Amino acid sequence: MFYTSTRDKSIKVTASKAIAQGISEEGGLFVPCVLPQFSMDKISSMVSMSYIDRAKTVLREFLTDFTEEELSYCVEGAYSAEKFSSPAIAPTVHICGNKNILELWHGPTCAFKDMALQLLPYLMTVSAKKTAEGKTIVILVATSGDTGKAALEGFKDVKDTKILVFYPVDGVSPMQKLQMVTQEGENVSVCAINGNFDDAQSAVKSIFTDSEIKEQLAAKNMMFSSANSINWGRLVPQIVYYFSTYCDMISMNNIKAGEEINVVVPTGNFGNILAGFYAKKMGLPIKMLICASNSNNVLTDFLKTGTYDRNRSFYTTTSPSMDILISSNLERLLYHMSDEDDKLVSDLMFQLSENGKYTVSDALIQKIQKTFDAGFTAENDVDSTIKSHFENYNYLCDTHTAVAVKVYDDYVKRTGDDIPSVIDSTASPYKFSKSVLSAVLGGNTPALDEFDMVDELNRVTAADVPAPLANLKNKQVRFNNVCNRENMSEMVFSLLNL
């Protein structure tokens, strides 16, 4: 299998090259030239498999320059029992009727990013040996909360790598911040920026494509790569859990093999839902992909109208991982849905960069709407959704999951499309204890510090506190760096001691 760029389809690289490089030289994103196809017989054969074997079955189709031994080393190392609190790795939980929740947060940082970022360091080191032997890979990450900690944990003390994480100073939850600034590891650094996630992400992309900076790194035998979902190695592991949840739905007798399901995803950067799109195009019986946004509903507006416009108010919400106005992975969808029109994609991305907006043709948005629906959830509805699902079903959602649950409920009411559905749950409720506790108590949150808040949420709900979060209580803060967006390149060199 080879990979090309969304902005120059004359490019052809191997999987290991795409993963090690992270982003194409001209700024495009790597995508598969052809998607593998899974028959229903092949999908049915995965029902009895463990998550590790399901992952190998999917990933070997994409990582064709990896040996079977290399693939096993990567997958078995990533999804080992000591790293995940659930033996199912990503369990599917039935809530009521046709509503099911895919819990993607049983990894070491209690967020869905672990599903990819436990695997990516293995993929990266194997890829580097094939394509960049002897170089130190500098992983540059912009995060709205969860990616940062998951990447730090995945890459800590990995040989021949350094990882630098930038997060918006006021744009993450207290628990997310504490996870990052206490991170262990000799090769890790963390810095806050004065701005929002889009500021951090734009600056990271700019640094990636700055030839002068890359030359300075090359002189030190270093090269950049990415742990954000712009890296194909971050995205491809996410395809696995859509196949896995479908197999679980069969095992649970919620569906029969071949029946369609709907998938609902709380999303900001569009990577998680895009992985569902790839699974559908590979043959998984997904009817509709329902994109759930919070008050920063730029994706909902695009999927409804065909106009993407980031020139709008930015809201800091209780679901901070979705507080994004520039959704990088939408570029990949536009490439596929426009019949691989790299010139169109380049033009649209230029318009977004220059003017902050673009509009696609009626034909293109109508084609997208055959596969994607969308909705958004206002802040007050997040609280009521958390409260009602705890009271009615004894199920405790985090704020991001609640966004998706409310959008799903609205979708069913609006369309009557009540087929079996899976809603992605992207984080433990204890990562957002104050917001979740406030919702459960109807807004009457006691004045407590972060860990007393965790204890109180546990007392009120009896939901288990994940050990990785409980163990943060007495950890020492290691990082207090803060910079402005325009100074991020200087901070990169400072953190690298160059």
XYZ file of C-alpha atoms in Angstrom:
498
model
C 0.000 0.000 0.000
C 1.179 3.509 -0.851
C 0.151 6.922 0.415
C -0.253 10.218 -1.384
C -0.821 13.823 -0.343
C -4.140 15.656 -0.267
C -2.423 18.587 -2.018
C -0.208 16.715 -4.500
C -1.379 13.289 -5.611
C 1.765 12.722 -7.686
C 3.456 11.861 -4.367
C 3.749 8.158 -3.480
C 5.300 7.059 -0.180
C 5.244 3.932 1.983
C 3.383 3.703 5.281
C 6.621 4.003 7.258
C 7.616 7.138 5.325
C 4.185 8.725 5.880
C 4.310 7.947 9.614
C 7.893 9.081 10.199
C 7.455 12.286 8.165
C 4.041 13.132 9.641
C 3.004 15.699 7.040
C 3.801 16.095 3.352
C 6.459 18.644 2.346
C 3.950 21.034 0.751
C 1.643 20.924 3.782
C -0.785 18.256 2.599
C -1.890 15.249 4.651
C -1.027 11.674 3.746
C -3.918 9.412 2.692
C -4.050 5.845 1.320
C -4.003 5.644 -2.474
C -6.534 2.793 -2.294
C -8.556 1.563 0.688
C -8.544 -2.180 1.487
C -11.924 -3.917 1.278
C -13.374 -6.124 4.023
C -16.095 -8.614 3.101
C -18.818 -9.465 5.600
C -17.280 -12.914 5.947
C -13.970 -11.338 6.963
C -15.695 -9.014 9.433
C -17.644 -11.951 10.890
C -14.400 -13.860 11.378
C -13.218 -11.042 13.675
C -16.123 -11.454 16.142
C -14.367 -14.164 18.161
C -11.001 -12.352 18.135
C -9.386 -10.335 20.927
C -8.905 -6.608 20.392
C -5.230 -7.220 19.647
C -6.057 -9.713 16.895
C -8.733 -7.417 15.467
C -6.142 -4.639 15.367
C -3.638 -6.831 13.542
C -6.304 -7.863 11.019
C -7.082 -4.248 10.118
C -3.617 -2.721 10.423
C -1.730 -5.272 8.309
C -3.771 -4.048 5.325
C -2.404 -0.517 5.797
C 1.132 -1.217 7.042
C 2.263 -3.413 4.195
C 5.939 -2.521 4.580
C 5.907 -3.825 8.174
C 6.821 -7.476 8.697
C 4.421 -9.678 10.645
C 6.926 -9.655 13.517
C 7.078 -5.855 13.477
C 3.289 -5.599 13.428
C 2.964 -7.977 16.380
C 5.639 -6.067 18.317
C 3.730 -2.811 17.798
C 0.193 -3.996 18.508
C 0.962 -6.304 21.426
C 3.120 -3.630 23.055
C 0.450 -0.957 22.657
C -2.570 -2.869 23.934
C -1.014 -4.898 26.753
C -3.174 -5.745 29.761
C -1.164 -3.615 32.180
C -1.876 -0.456 30.151
C -5.674 -0.794 29.835
C -8.111 -1.196 32.714
C -10.630 -3.160 30.606
C -9.738 -6.560 29.141
C -11.858 -5.575 26.134
C -9.575 -2.515 25.626
C -12.504 -0.563 24.106
C -15.741 -2.065 25.509
C -19.189 -1.409 24.049
C -21.867 -0.724 26.700
C -25.613 -1.005 26.053
C -27.522 1.949 27.523
C -31.130 1.514 26.418
C -33.080 0.623 23.282
C -30.750 0.970 20.310
C -28.335 3.303 22.141
C -24.865 1.925 22.835
C -21.695 3.647 24.028
C -18.189 2.755 22.891
C -15.870 3.488 25.820
C -12.509 4.581 24.442
C -10.970 5.824 27.692
C -9.681 2.760 29.539
C -6.043 3.487 28.673
C -3.303 5.058 30.813
C -4.457 8.688 30.369
C -8.208 7.983 30.509
C -9.005 9.473 27.083
C -9.663 8.075 23.613
C -6.332 9.389 22.361
C -4.675 6.421 24.102
C -6.194 4.124 21.490
C -3.825 5.636 18.927
C -1.073 7.173 21.015
C -0.127 3.955 22.770
C 0.486 2.483 19.312
C 2.050 5.460 17.523
C 5.444 5.372 19.334
C 5.870 1.751 18.249
C 4.877 2.597 14.677
C 7.171 5.611 14.740
C 10.265 3.758 15.945
C 9.801 0.924 13.446
C 9.172 3.464 10.663
C 12.211 5.537 11.620
C 14.487 2.517 11.355
C 13.232 2.021 7.801
C 13.354 5.640 6.651
C 15.375 7.825 9.075
C 17.979 5.587 10.688
C 20.170 7.414 13.193
C 18.052 10.578 13.396
C 16.345 11.916 16.498
C 12.650 12.452 15.793
C 11.192 15.567 17.412
C 7.469 15.078 18.022
C 5.724 18.460 17.959
C 2.197 18.491 19.389
C -0.565 21.056 19.752
C -3.263 19.893 22.152
C -6.690 20.936 23.343
C -6.204 18.665 26.350
C -6.192 14.922 25.790
C -3.753 14.493 22.894
C -0.969 16.181 24.852
C -0.995 13.853 27.843
C -1.585 10.745 25.732
C 1.341 11.646 23.445
C 3.608 12.460 26.385
C 2.789 9.164 28.053
C 3.226 7.211 24.832
C 6.582 8.745 23.888
C 8.176 9.187 27.316
C 11.745 7.839 27.271
C 11.291 6.266 23.808
C 14.781 6.008 22.318
C 15.796 8.582 19.685
C 12.706 10.752 20.205
C 11.933 14.046 21.895
C 8.391 15.318 22.398
C 7.281 18.947 22.826
C 3.653 19.682 23.738
C 1.917 23.084 23.532
C -1.492 23.691 25.133
C -3.752 26.773 25.494
C -3.060 28.262 28.927
C -6.764 28.649 29.823
C -8.196 26.054 27.434
C -7.834 22.726 29.274
C -9.412 21.297 32.413
C -7.440 21.399 35.697
C -7.008 17.615 35.529
C -5.782 17.738 31.928
C -3.262 20.441 32.839
C -2.052 18.514 35.874
C -1.575 15.394 33.758
C 0.703 17.296 31.396
C 2.747 19.490 33.738
C 3.625 16.544 36.016
C 4.670 14.288 33.120
C 7.668 12.062 33.770
C 10.347 11.278 31.182
C 13.735 12.637 30.186
C 12.739 13.406 26.587
C 9.518 15.373 27.272
C 8.755 19.105 27.501
C 5.497 20.998 27.971
C 4.636 24.659 27.372
C 1.427 26.701 27.655
C 0.628 29.338 25.044
C -1.310 32.559 25.427
C -4.143 31.770 23.010
C -6.498 28.948 22.073
C -5.958 25.542 20.480
C -6.268 26.904 16.945
C -3.428 29.328 17.689
C -1.244 26.448 18.865
C -2.203 24.186 15.964
C -1.586 26.886 13.336
C 1.826 27.690 14.813
C 2.804 24.005 14.887
C 1.842 23.606 11.220
C 3.838 26.704 10.354
C 6.906 25.373 12.165
C 6.546 22.018 10.384
C 6.738 23.618 6.952
C 9.417 26.238 7.752
C 12.427 25.216 5.644
C 14.875 27.290 7.705
C 13.822 25.609 10.956
C 13.971 22.161 9.334
C 17.490 22.885 8.076
C 18.612 23.875 11.568
C 17.219 20.626 12.952
C 18.795 18.589 10.149
C 22.192 20.082 11.050
C 21.726 18.497 14.489
C 20.607 15.166 12.921
C 16.994 15.804 13.978
C 13.696 15.793 12.078
C 10.140 16.820 12.954
C 7.168 14.518 13.099
C 3.695 14.813 14.560
C 1.567 12.973 17.089
C -1.522 14.986 16.162
C -4.103 13.296 13.975
C -2.570 14.969 10.930
C -0.148 12.001 11.187
C -1.509 8.902 9.453
C -0.006 6.798 12.256
C -2.388 8.532 14.674
C -5.424 8.041 12.482
C -5.096 4.446 11.297
C -5.352 2.851 14.794
C -8.711 4.577 15.234
C -10.196 2.653 12.311
C -9.746 -0.527 14.342
C -12.221 0.277 17.088
C -15.099 0.793 14.669
C -14.634 -2.748 13.402
C -14.243 -3.904 17.002
C -17.455 -2.282 18.263
C -19.391 -3.735 15.313
C -18.098 -7.193 16.264
C -19.071 -6.537 19.895
C -22.570 -5.529 18.801
C -22.897 -8.898 17.055
C -21.632 -10.719 20.176
C -24.123 -8.804 22.332
C -26.972 -9.848 19.967
C -27.713 -6.169 19.306
C -27.344 -6.747 15.562
C -26.915 -9.556 13.092
C -23.887 -9.661 10.816
C -24.517 -7.371 7.847
C -27.014 -5.063 9.576
C -26.314 -1.349 9.400
C -25.497 0.814 12.410
C -25.185 4.548 12.926
C -22.092 6.050 14.560
C -22.081 9.276 16.585
C -18.812 11.060 17.359
C -18.054 14.148 19.483
C -15.442 15.854 17.355
C -13.322 18.942 16.979
C -10.398 18.083 14.711
C -12.464 15.570 12.669
C -9.982 12.695 13.041
C -12.118 10.372 15.160
C -15.149 10.548 12.869
C -12.935 10.367 9.771
C -11.677 6.987 10.997
C -15.317 5.870 10.997
C -15.614 7.102 7.409
C -12.626 4.979 6.407
C -14.184 1.947 8.126
C -17.416 2.521 6.200
C -15.567 2.838 2.880
C -13.735 -0.412 3.678
C -17.036 -2.282 3.940
C -18.187 -1.903 7.552
C -22.005 -1.533 7.474
C -22.261 2.038 8.785
C -25.322 3.913 7.534
C -24.717 7.445 8.839
C -21.819 9.162 10.591
C -23.253 11.797 12.907
C -20.880 14.629 13.767
C -21.517 16.146 17.209
C -20.159 19.610 18.048
C -20.345 21.803 21.125
C -20.969 25.570 20.949
C -17.952 25.853 18.604
C -20.141 24.408 15.873
C -18.077 25.199 12.770
C -18.298 21.572 11.588
C -22.075 21.436 12.027
C -22.470 24.565 9.938
C -20.184 23.209 7.221
C -21.966 19.864 7.014
C -25.341 21.637 6.824
C -24.413 24.414 4.372
C -21.152 23.647 2.565
C -19.504 26.811 3.928
C -16.629 26.448 6.369
C -16.110 29.713 8.261
C -13.789 30.008 11.239
C -14.447 33.772 11.457
C -16.738 33.484 14.464
C -16.759 33.751 18.223
C -14.638 31.176 20.027
C -16.214 29.654 23.127
C -14.378 28.102 26.055
C -16.688 25.264 27.068
C -16.872 22.377 29.520
C -15.868 20.072 26.636
C -12.486 21.680 25.886
C -11.124 18.968 23.593
C -13.759 20.104 21.094
C -13.016 23.823 21.402
C -11.600 23.978 17.884
C -12.448 26.147 14.874
C -9.905 24.738 12.381
C -10.594 21.035 11.877
C -7.476 19.709 10.183
C -8.730 16.275 9.176
C -11.621 17.676 7.175
C -8.995 18.181 4.456
C -8.725 14.405 4.042
C -12.494 14.041 3.644
C -12.589 16.797 1.020
C -9.868 14.991 -0.940
C -11.742 11.684 -0.970
C -15.190 13.155 -1.600
C -13.967 15.381 -4.449
C -12.657 12.332 -6.337
C -9.080 13.090 -5.266
C -9.020 16.634 -6.624
C -5.739 17.781 -5.053
C -5.864 21.153 -6.792
C -9.307 21.867 -5.322
C -8.130 20.870 -1.853
C -5.043 23.086 -2.135
C -7.217 26.005 -3.188
C -9.715 25.472 -0.352
C -6.930 25.262 2.246
C -5.362 28.430 0.816
C -8.721 30.210 1.136
C -9.023 29.013 4.726
C -5.541 30.269 5.530
C -5.999 33.639 3.818
C -9.659 34.426 4.455
C -10.705 32.043 7.203
C -13.460 30.511 5.095
C -14.351 28.592 1.953
C -17.470 27.215 0.272
C -17.613 23.929 -1.625
C -19.895 23.211 -4.573
C -23.509 22.096 -4.094
C -22.633 18.756 -5.689
C -19.788 18.136 -3.226
C -21.696 19.026 -0.053
C -24.687 16.966 -1.195
C -22.377 13.998 -1.699
C -20.959 14.470 1.812
C -24.452 14.761 3.292
C -25.335 11.277 2.040
C -22.856 9.938 4.595
C -22.662 12.634 7.296
C -25.277 14.267 9.495
C -24.444 16.850 12.149
C -25.724 18.685 15.176
C -24.454 20.653 18.145
C -25.204 20.843 21.846
C -25.407 24.058 23.865
C -23.762 24.191 27.294
C -26.952 23.956 29.361
C -27.984 20.819 27.461
C -24.660 19.159 28.308
C -25.471 19.368 32.014
C -29.036 18.108 31.642
C -27.862 15.173 29.508
C -25.279 14.095 32.088
C -27.867 14.351 34.859
C -30.643 12.495 33.023
C -28.430 9.611 31.908
C -27.067 9.125 35.396
C -30.502 9.234 36.976
C -32.299 7.135 34.343
C -29.634 4.614 33.328
C -26.996 4.874 36.083
C -24.488 5.785 33.375
C -22.053 8.636 34.020
C -20.985 10.561 30.897
C -18.165 13.037 30.654
C -18.937 16.389 29.042
C -17.754 15.417 25.527
C -19.756 12.191 25.520
C -22.809 14.122 26.701
C -22.502 16.397 23.652
C -22.687 13.347 21.400
C -25.526 11.723 23.345
C -27.674 14.860 23.054
C -26.920 15.229 19.332
C -27.859 11.565 18.836
C -31.160 11.980 20.706
C -31.953 15.058 18.616
C -31.059 13.188 15.417
C -33.452 10.326 16.210
C -36.275 12.772 17.020
C -35.641 14.736 13.822
C -35.224 11.810 11.417
C -36.900 8.799 13.035
C -33.740 6.855 12.144
C -33.635 4.680 15.255
C -31.449 1.802 14.075
C -28.806 0.339 16.452
C -26.246 3.052 17.092
C -22.865 3.482 18.731
C -21.850 6.721 20.452
C -18.143 7.319 21.028
C -17.297 8.065 24.659
C -14.005 9.892 24.538
C -12.966 10.541 28.163
C -13.457 9.424 31.738
C -15.902 11.684 33.606
C -13.201 12.139 36.252
C -11.100 14.182 33.820
C -13.816 16.845 34.147
C -14.935 16.247 37.726
C -16.132 19.767 38.479
C -18.347 20.002 35.388
C -19.728 16.462 35.786
C -20.364 16.850 39.511
C -22.107 20.173 38.917
C -24.340 18.520 36.315
C -25.229 15.571 38.556
C -26.010 17.880 41.489
C -28.016 20.289 39.354
C -25.490 23.117 39.550
C -24.868 23.017 43.286
C -21.142 22.351 43.187
C -19.320 22.572 46.520
C -16.158 24.684 46.756
C -13.496 21.966 46.628
C -10.069 21.508 45.094
C -9.607 19.194 42.097
C -8.977 15.994 44.055
C -11.644 16.644 46.673
C -13.947 17.146 43.695
C -12.934 13.699 42.413
C -13.670 12.179 45.822
C -17.043 13.916 46.007
C -18.029 12.747 42.503
C -17.087 9.219 43.533
C -19.131 9.530 46.738
C -22.199 10.833 44.889
C -22.109 8.442 41.918
C -20.076 5.412 43.103
C -18.396 5.387 39.677
C -14.865 4.006 39.896
C -12.019 6.535 39.879
C -9.371 5.518 37.324
C -6.042 4.796 39.015
C -3.984 7.045 36.671
C -6.017 10.072 37.787
C -6.089 9.161 41.481
C -2.304 8.765 41.412
C -1.785 12.362 40.212
C -2.623 13.808 43.611
C 0.899 14.107 44.990
C 2.918 14.317 41.777
C 5.418 17.158 41.414
C 4.861 19.880 38.791
C 7.773 19.844 36.326
C 6.758 22.399 33.669
C 5.685 26.038 34.055
C 6.690 27.416 30.628
C 4.374 29.931 28.923
C 4.904 31.663 25.562
C 3.021 33.623 22.909
C 2.069 32.033 19.592
C 4.577 34.167 17.673
C 7.380 32.947 19.958
C 6.695 29.231 19.635
C 9.554 28.535 17.227
C 12.015 30.138 19.655
C 10.502 28.068 22.469
C 10.976 24.902 20.393
C 14.707 25.589 20.129
C 14.895 26.482 23.803
C 13.192 23.262 24.868
C 15.515 21.278 22.603
C 18.539 23.087 24.104
C 19.609 24.244 20.620
